[in-house]
XYZ file of N, CA, C and O in Angstrom:
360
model
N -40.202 100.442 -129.647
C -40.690 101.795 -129.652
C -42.214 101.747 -129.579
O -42.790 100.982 -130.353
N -43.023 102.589 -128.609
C -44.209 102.468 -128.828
C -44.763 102.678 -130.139
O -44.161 102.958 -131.176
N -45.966 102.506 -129.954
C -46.836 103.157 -131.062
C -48.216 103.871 -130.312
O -48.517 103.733 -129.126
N -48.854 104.554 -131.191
C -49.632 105.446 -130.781
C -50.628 105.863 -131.527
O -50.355 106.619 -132.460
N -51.949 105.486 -131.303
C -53.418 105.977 -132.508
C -53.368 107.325 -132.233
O -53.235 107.874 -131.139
N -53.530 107.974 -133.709
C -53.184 109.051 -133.985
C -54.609 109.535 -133.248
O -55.324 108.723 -132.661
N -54.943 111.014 -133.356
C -55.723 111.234 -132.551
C -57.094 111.233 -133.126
O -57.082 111.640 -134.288
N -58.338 110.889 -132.662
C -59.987 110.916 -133.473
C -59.598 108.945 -133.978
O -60.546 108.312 -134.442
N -58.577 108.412 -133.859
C -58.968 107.109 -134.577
C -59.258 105.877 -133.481
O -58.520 105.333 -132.660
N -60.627 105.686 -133.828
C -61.087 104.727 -132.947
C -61.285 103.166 -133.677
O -61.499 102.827 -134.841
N -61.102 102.387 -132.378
C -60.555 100.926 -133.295
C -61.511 99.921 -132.455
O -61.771 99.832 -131.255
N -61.987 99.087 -133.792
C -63.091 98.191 -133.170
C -62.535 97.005 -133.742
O -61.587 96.981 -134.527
N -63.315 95.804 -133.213
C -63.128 94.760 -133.704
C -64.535 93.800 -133.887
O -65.191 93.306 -132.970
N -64.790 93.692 -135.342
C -66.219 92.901 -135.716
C -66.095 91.995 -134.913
O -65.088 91.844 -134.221
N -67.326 91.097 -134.883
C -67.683 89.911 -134.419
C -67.196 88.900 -135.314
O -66.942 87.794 -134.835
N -67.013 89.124 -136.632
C -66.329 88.309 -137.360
C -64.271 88.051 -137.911
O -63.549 87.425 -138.687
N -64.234 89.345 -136.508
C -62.702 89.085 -136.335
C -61.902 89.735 -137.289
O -60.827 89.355 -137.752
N -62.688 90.998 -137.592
C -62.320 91.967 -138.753
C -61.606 92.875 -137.613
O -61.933 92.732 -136.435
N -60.556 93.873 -138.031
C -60.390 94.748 -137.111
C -60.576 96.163 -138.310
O -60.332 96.179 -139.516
N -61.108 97.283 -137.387
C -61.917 98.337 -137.857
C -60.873 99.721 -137.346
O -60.770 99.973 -136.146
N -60.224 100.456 -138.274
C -59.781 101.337 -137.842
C -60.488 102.697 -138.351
O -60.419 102.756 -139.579
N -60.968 103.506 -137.935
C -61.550 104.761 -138.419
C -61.170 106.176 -138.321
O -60.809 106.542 -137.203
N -61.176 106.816 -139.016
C -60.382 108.050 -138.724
C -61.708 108.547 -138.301
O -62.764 108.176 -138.814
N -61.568 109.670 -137.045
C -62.105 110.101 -136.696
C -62.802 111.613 -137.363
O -63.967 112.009 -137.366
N -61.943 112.030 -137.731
C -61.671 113.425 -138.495
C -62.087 113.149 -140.312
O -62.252 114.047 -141.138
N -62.139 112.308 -140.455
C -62.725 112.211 -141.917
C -63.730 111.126 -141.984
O -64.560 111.186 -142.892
N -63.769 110.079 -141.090
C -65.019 109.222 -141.137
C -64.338 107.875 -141.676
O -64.637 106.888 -141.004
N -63.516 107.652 -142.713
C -63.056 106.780 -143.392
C -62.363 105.570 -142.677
O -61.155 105.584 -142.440
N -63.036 104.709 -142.403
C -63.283 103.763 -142.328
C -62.267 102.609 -143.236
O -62.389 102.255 -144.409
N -60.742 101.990 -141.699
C -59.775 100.941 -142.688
C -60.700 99.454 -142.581
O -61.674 99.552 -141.834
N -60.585 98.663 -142.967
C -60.963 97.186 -142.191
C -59.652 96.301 -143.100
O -59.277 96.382 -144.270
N -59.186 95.418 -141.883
C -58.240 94.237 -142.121
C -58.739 93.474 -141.425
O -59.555 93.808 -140.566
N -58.235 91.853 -141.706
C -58.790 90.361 -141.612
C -58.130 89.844 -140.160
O -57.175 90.186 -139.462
N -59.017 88.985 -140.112
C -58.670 88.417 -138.742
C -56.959 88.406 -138.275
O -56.744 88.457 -137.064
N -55.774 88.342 -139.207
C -54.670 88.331 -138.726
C -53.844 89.436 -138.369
O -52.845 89.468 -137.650
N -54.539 90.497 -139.108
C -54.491 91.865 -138.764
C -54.596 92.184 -137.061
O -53.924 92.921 -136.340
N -55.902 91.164 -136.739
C -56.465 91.768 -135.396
C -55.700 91.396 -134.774
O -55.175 92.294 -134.117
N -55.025 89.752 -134.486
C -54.008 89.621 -133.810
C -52.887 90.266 -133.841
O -52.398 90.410 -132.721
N -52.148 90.816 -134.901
C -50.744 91.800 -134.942
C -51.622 92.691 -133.470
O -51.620 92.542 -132.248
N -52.388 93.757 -134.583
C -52.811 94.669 -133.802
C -52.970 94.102 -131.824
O -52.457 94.870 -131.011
N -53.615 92.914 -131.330
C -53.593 92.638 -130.111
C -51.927 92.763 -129.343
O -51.433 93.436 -128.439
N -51.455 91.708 -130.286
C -50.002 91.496 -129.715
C -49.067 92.606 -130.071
O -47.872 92.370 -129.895
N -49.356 93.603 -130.472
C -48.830 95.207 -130.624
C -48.909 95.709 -129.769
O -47.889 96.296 -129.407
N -50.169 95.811 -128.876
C -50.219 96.040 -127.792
C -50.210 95.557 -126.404
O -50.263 95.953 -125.240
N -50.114 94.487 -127.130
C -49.771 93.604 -125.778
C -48.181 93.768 -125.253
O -47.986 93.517 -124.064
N -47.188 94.121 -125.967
C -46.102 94.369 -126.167
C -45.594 95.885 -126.349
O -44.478 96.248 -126.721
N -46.688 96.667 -125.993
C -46.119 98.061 -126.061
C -45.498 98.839 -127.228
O -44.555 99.621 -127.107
N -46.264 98.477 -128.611
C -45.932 98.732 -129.755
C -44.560 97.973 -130.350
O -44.272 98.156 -131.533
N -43.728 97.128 -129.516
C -42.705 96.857 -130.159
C -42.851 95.774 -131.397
O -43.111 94.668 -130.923
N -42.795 95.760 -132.327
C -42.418 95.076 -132.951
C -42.106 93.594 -133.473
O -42.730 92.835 -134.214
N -40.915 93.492 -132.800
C -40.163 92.599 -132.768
C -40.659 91.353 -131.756
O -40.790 90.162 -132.036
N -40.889 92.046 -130.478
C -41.728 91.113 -129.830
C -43.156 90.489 -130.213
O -43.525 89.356 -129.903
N -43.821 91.342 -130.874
C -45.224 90.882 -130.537
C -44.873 89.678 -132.033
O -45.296 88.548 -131.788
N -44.282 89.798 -133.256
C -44.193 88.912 -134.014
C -43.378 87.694 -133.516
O -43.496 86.594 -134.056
N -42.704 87.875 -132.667
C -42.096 86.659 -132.441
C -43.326 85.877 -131.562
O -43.460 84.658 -131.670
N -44.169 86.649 -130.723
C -45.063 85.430 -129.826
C -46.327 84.975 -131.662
O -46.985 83.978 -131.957
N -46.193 85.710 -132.062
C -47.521 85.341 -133.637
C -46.582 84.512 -134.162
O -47.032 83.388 -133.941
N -45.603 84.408 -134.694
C -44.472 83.139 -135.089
C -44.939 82.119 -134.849
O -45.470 81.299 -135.597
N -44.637 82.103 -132.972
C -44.733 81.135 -132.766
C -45.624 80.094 -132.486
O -45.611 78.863 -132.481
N -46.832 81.514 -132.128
C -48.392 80.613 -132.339
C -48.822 80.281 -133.576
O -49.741 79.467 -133.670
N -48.306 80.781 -134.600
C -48.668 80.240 -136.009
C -47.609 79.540 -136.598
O -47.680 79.459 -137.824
N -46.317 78.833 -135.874
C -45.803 77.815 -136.410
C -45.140 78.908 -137.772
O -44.937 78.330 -138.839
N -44.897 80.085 -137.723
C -44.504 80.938 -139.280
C -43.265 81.503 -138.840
O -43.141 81.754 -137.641
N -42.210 81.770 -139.741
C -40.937 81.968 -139.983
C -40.873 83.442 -139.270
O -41.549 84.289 -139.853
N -40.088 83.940 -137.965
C -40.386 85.316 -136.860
C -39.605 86.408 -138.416
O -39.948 87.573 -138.616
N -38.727 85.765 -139.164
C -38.672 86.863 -139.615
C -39.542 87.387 -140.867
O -39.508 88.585 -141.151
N -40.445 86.339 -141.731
C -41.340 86.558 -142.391
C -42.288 87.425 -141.970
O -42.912 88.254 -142.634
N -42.357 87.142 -140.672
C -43.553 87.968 -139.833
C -43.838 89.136 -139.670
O -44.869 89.804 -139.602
N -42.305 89.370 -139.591
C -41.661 90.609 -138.885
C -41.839 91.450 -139.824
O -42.399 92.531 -139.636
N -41.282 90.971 -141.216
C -41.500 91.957 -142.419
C -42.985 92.092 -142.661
O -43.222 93.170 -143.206
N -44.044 91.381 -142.447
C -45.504 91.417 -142.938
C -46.318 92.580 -141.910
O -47.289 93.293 -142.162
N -45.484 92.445 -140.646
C -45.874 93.514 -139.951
C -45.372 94.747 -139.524
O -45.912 95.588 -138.805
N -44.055 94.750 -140.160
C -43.197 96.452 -140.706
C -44.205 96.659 -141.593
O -44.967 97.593 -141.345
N -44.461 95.743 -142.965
C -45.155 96.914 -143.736
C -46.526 97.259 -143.587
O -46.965 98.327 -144.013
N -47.241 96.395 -142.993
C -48.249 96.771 -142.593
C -48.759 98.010 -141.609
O -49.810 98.652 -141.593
N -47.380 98.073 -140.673
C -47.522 99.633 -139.803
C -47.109 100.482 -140.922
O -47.690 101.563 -140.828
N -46.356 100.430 -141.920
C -45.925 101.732 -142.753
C -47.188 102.269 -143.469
O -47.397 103.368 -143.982
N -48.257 100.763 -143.312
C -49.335 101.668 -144.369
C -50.252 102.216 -143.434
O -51.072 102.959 -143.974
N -50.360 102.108 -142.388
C -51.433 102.450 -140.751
C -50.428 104.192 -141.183
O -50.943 105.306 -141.290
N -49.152 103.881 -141.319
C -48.886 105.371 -140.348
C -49.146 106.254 -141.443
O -49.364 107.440 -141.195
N -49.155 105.728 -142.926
C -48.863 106.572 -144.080
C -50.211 106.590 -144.293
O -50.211 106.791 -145.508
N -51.723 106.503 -143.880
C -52.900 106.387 -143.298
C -53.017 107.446 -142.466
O -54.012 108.168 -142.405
N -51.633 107.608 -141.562
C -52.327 108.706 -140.673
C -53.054 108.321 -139.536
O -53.652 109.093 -138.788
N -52.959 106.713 -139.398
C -53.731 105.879 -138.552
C -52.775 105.839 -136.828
O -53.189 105.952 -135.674
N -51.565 105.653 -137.327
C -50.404 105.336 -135.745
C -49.436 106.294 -136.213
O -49.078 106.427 -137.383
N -48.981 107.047 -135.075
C -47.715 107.483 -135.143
C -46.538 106.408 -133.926
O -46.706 105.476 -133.140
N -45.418 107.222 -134.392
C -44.463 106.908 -133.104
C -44.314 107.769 -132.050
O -43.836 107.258 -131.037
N -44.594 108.954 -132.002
C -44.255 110.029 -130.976
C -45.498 110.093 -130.659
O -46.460 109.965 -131.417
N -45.498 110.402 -128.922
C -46.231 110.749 -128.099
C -46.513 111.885 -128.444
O -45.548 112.594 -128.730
N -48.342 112.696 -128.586
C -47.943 113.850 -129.054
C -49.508 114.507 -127.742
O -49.764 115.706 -127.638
């Protein structure tokens, strides 16, 4: 299922491999660590799915696809409960 930055949230990525999510509409400012940035790459590299983008991070990090999988379900539950990604095209 895709995913989708909610609207006003613009997303950077430090030089030190931080990834920067900001709400546009309130200013507030997320930051997560370099492994964050990769989910986030291979999220989109994969068209929000899921399932895919942890299985290619698995396997470049040698880590268990379904450990992964759960580290990056909950990590979108806290983006969306943020207000940061939805699922619907809007």
């Amino acid at each position: 299922m895709p995913l989708y930055r909610e609207r006003g949230v613009e997303v950077t990525v430090n030089p030190d491999g931080w990834l920067v999510l900001c709400d546009g509409l309130t200013g507030k400012e997320h930051f997560y660590p370099p492994p964050f940035t990769v989910a986030w790459i291979a999220l989109q590299r994969w068209g929000g799915d899921p399932h895919l983008a942890t299985d290619e991070i698995a396997e470049m990090w040698q880590e268990d696809p379904a450990e992964t999988l759960t580290a990056v379900q909950k990590w979108l539950t806290e983006l969306r409960t943020a207000r940061l990604i939805r699922d619907d095209h809007r």
